[in-house]
PDB file of C-alpha atoms in Angstrom:
ATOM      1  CA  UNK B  26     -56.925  84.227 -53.750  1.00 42.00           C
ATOM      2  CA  UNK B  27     -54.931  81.829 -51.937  1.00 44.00           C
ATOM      3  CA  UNK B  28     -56.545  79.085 -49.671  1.00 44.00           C
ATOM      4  CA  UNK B  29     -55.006  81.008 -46.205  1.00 43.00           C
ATOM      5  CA  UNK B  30     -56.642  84.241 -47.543  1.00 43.00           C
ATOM      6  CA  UNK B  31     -60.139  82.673 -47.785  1.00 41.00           C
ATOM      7  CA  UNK B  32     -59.685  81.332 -44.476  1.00 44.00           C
ATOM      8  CA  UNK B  33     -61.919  83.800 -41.774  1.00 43.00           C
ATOM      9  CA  UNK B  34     -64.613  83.768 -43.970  1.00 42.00           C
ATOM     10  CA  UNK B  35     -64.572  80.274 -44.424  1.00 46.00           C
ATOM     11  CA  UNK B  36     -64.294  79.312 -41.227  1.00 48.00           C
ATOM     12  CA  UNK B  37     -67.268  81.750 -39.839  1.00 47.00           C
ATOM     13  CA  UNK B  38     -69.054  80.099 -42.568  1.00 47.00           C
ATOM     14  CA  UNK B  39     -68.380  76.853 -40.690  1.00 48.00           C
ATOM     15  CA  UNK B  40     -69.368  77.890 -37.425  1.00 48.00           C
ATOM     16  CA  UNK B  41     -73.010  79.170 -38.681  1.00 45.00           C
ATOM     17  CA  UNK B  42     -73.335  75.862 -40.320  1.00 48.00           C
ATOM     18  CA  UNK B  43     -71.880  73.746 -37.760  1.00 48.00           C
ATOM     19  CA  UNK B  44     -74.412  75.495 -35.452  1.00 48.00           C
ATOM     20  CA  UNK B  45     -77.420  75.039 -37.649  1.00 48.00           C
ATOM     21  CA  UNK B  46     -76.653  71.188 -38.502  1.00 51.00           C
ATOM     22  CA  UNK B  47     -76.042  70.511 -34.933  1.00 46.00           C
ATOM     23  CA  UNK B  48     -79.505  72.275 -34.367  1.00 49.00           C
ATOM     24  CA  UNK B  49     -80.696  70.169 -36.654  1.00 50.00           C
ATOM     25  CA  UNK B  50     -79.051  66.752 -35.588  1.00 51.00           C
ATOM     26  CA  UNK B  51     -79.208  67.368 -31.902  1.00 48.00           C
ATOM     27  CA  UNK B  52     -81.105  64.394 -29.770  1.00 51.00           C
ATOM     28  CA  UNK B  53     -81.191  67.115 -27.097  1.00 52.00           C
ATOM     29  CA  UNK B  54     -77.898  66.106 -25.533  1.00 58.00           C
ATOM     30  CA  UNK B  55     -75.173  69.724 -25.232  1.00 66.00           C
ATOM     31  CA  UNK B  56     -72.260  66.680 -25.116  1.00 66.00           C
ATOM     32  CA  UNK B  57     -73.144  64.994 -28.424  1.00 73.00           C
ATOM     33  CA  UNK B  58     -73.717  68.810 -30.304  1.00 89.00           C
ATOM     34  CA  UNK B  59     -69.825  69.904 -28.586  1.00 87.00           C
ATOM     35  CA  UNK B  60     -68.158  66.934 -29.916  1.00 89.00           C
ATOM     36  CA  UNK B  61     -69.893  67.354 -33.211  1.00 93.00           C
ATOM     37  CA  UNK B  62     -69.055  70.952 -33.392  1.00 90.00           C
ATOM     38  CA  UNK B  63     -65.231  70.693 -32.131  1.00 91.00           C
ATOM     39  CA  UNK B  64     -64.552  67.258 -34.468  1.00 93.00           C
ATOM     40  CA  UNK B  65     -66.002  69.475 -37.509  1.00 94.00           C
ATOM     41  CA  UNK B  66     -63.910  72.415 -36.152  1.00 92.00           C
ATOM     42  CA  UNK B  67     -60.822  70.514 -36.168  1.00 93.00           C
ATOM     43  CA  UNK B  68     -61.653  68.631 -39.555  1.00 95.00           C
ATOM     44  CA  UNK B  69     -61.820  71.955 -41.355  1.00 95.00           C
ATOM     45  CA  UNK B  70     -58.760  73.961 -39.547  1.00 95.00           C
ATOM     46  CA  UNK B  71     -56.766  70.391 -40.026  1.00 95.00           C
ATOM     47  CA  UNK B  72     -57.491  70.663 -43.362  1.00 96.00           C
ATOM     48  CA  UNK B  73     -56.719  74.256 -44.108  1.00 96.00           C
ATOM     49  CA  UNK B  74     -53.276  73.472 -42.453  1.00 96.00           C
ATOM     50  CA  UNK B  75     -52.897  70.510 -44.575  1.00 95.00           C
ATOM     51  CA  UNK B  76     -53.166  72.540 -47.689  1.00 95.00           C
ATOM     52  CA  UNK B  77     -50.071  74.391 -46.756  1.00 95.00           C
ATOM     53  CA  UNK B  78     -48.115  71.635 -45.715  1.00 96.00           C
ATOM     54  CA  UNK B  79     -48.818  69.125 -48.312  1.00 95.00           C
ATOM     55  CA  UNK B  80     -46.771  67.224 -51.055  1.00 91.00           C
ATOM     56  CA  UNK B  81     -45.109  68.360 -53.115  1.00 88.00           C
ATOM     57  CA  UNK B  82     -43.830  71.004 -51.297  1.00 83.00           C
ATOM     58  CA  UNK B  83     -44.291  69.923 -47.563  1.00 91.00           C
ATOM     59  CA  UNK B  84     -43.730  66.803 -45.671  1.00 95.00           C
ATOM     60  CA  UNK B  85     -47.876  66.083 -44.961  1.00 95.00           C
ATOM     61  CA  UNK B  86     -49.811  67.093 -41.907  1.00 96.00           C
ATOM     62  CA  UNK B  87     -48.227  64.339 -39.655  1.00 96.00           C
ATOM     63  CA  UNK B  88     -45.207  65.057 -40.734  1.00 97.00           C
ATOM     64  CA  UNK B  89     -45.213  68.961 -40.413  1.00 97.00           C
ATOM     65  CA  UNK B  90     -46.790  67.964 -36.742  1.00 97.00           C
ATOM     66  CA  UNK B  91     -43.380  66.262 -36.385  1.00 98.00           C
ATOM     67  CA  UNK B  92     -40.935  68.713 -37.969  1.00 98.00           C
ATOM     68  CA  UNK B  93     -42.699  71.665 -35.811  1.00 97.00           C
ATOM     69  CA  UNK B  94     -42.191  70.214 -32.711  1.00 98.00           C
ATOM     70  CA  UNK B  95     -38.386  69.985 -33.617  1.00 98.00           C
ATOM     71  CA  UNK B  96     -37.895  73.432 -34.480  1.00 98.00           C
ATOM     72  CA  UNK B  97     -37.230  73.803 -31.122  1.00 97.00           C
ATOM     73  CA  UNK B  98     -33.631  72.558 -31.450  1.00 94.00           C
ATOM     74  CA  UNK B  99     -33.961  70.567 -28.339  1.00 94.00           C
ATOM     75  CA  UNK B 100     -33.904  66.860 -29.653  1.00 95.00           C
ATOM     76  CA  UNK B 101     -36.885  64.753 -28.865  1.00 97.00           C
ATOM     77  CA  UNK B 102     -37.067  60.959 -28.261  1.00 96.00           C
ATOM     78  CA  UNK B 103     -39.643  59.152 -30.596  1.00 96.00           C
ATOM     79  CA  UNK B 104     -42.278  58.550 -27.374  1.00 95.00           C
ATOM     80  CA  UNK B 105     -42.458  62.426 -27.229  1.00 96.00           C
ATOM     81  CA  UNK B 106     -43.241  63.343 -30.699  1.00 97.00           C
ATOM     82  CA  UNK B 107     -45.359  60.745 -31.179  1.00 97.00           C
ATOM     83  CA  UNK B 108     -47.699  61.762 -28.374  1.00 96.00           C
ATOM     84  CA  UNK B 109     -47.082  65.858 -29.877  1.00 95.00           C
ATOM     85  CA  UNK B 110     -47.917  64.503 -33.539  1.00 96.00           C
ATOM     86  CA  UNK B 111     -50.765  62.612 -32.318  1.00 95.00           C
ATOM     87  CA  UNK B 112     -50.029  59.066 -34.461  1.00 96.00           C
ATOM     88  CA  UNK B 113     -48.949  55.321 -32.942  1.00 97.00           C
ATOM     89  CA  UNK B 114     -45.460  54.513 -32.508  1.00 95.00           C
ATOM     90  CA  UNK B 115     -45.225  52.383 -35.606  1.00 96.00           C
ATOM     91  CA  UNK B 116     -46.619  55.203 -37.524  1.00 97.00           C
ATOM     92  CA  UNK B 117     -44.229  57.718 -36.275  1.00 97.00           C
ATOM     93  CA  UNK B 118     -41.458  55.515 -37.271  1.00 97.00           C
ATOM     94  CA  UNK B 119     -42.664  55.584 -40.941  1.00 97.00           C
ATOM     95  CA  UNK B 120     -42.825  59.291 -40.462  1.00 98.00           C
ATOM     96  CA  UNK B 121     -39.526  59.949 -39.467  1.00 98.00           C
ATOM     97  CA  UNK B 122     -37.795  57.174 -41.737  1.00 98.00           C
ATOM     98  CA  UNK B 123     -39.425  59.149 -44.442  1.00 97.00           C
ATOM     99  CA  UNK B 124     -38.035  62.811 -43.591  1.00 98.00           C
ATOM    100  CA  UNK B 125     -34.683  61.081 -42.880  1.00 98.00           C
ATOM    101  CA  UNK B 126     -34.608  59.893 -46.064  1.00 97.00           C
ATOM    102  CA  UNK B 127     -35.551  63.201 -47.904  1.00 96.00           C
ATOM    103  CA  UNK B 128     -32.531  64.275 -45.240  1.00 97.00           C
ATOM    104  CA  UNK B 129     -34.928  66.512 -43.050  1.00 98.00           C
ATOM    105  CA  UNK B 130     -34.100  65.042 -40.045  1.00 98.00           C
ATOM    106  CA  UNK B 131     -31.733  62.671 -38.605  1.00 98.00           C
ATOM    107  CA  UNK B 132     -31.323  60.203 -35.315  1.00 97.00           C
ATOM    108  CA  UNK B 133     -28.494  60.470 -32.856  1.00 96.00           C
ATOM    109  CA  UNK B 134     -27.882  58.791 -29.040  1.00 94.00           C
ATOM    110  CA  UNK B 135     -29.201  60.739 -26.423  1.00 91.00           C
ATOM    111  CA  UNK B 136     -25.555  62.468 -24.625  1.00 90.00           C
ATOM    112  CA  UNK B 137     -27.582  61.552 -21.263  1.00 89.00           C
ATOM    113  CA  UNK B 138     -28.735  58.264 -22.272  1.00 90.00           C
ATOM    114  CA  UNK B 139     -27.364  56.435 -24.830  1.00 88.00           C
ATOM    115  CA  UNK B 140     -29.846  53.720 -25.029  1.00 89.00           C
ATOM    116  CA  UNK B 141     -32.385  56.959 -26.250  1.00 92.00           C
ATOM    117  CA  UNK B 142     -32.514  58.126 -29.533  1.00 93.00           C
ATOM    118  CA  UNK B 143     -33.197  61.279 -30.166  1.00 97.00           C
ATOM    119  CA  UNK B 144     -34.732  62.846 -33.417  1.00 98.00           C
ATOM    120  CA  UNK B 145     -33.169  66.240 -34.291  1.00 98.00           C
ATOM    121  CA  UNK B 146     -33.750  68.817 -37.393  1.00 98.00           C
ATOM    122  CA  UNK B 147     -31.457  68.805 -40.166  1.00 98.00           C
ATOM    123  CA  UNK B 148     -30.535  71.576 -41.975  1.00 98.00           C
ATOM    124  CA  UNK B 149     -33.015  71.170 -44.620  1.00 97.00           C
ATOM    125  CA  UNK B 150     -35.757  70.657 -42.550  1.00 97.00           C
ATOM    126  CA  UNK B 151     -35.098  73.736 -40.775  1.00 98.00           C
ATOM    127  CA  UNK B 152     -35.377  75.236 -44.178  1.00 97.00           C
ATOM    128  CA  UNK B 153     -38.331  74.034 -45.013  1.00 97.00           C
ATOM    129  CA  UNK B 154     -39.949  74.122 -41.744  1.00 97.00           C
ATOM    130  CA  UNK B 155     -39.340  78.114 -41.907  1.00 97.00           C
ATOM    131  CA  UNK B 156     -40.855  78.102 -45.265  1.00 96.00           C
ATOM    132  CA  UNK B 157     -43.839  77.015 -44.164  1.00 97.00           C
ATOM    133  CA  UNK B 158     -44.290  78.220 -40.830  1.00 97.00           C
ATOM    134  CA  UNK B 159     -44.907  81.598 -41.505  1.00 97.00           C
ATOM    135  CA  UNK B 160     -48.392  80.317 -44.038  1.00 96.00           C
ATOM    136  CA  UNK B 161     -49.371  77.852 -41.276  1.00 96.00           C
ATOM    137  CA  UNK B 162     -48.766  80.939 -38.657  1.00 97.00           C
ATOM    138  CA  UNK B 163     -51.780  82.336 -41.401  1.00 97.00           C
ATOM    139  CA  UNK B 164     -54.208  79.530 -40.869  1.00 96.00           C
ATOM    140  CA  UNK B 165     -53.927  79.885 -37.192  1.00 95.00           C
ATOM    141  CA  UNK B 166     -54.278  83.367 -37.079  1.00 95.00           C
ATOM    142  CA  UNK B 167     -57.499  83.373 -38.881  1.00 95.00           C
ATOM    143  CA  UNK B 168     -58.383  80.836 -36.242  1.00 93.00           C
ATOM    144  CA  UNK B 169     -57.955  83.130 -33.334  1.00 92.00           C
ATOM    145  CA  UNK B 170     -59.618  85.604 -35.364  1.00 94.00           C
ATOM    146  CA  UNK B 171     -62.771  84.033 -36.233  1.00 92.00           C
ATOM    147  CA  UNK B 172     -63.248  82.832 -32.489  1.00 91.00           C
ATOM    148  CA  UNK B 173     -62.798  86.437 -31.609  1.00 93.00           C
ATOM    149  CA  UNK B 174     -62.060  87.991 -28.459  1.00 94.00           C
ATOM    150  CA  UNK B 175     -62.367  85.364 -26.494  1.00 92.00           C
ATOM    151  CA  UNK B 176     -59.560  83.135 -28.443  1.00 92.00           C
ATOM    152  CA  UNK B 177     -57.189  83.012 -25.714  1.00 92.00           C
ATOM    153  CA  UNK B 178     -59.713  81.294 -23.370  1.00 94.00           C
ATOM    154  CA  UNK B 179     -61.822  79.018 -25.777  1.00 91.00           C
ATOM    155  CA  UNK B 180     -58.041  77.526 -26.354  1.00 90.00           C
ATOM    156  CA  UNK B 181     -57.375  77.327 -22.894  1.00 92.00           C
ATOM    157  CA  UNK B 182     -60.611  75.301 -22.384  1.00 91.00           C
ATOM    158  CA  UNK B 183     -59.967  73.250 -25.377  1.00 89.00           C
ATOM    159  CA  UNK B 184     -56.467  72.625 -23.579  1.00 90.00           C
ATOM    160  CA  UNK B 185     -57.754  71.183 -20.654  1.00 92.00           C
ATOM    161  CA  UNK B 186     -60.244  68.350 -22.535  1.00 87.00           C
TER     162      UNK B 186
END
């Protein structure tokens, strides 16, 4: 059984125990048990993700952040994926440096602005990024479905934090 497959149960299995060590570790404040419960939450699905996406065969968690968001064809200046990917500038420039080098992606001037640079998709990493999307499509599948019907909204909420 494949990590992705063992995913609902695993994660329902998380919320039950998030709930009952947060029970159990509250000091009585609801703010302190939520960020508990939604850093735990993210540690696991993070995680999960990160066994899909991992060397050898993907670029990393950081770096899958990165390659996602330039699926899109559209080009994106470094300032923008770094914010989407969630990591420092200086970071992000290791990042990127690294899936240039494995030719996954590649810099050019902005056409508007040539004092931008713009990170784009190579071939390759278009290949690999639809190898792997579909399996990390899994992981967050099994995350709508183990927050049930109300997915759509506890998302939006999260969203808005």
């Amino acid at each position: 059984m494949t990590a992705t497959a063992s995913l609902p149960r695993t994660l329902l299995e998380a919320t039950a125990v998030t709930a009952t060590e947060s029970r159990r570790e509250s000091c009585g404040t609801g703010a302190a048990d939520a960020a508990v419960a939604l850093g735990r939450a993210a540690y696991r699905v993070e995680r999960r993700i990160d066994e899909v996406v991992r060397p050898p065969d993907g670029p990393g968690l950081d770096a899958w952040r990165v390659l996602h968001l330039l699926a899109d064809d559209a080009g994106h200046p470094m300032s923008e994926i770094a914010a989407h990917a969630m990591v420092p500038a200086p970071t992000l420039t290791k990042i990127v440096d690294r899936l240039a080098d494995r030719g996954l992606v590649y810099r050019r001037a902005d056409d508007a602005d040539r004092r931008r640079v713009l990170v784009l998709l190579a071939d390759r990493g278009r290949t690999l990024h639809d190898e792997l999307a579909p399996r990390v499509a899994a992981v967050e599948r099994a995350v709508h479905e183990a927050l049930g019907a109300d997915a759509a909204t506890v998302l939006a909420a999260l969203e808005r934090l």
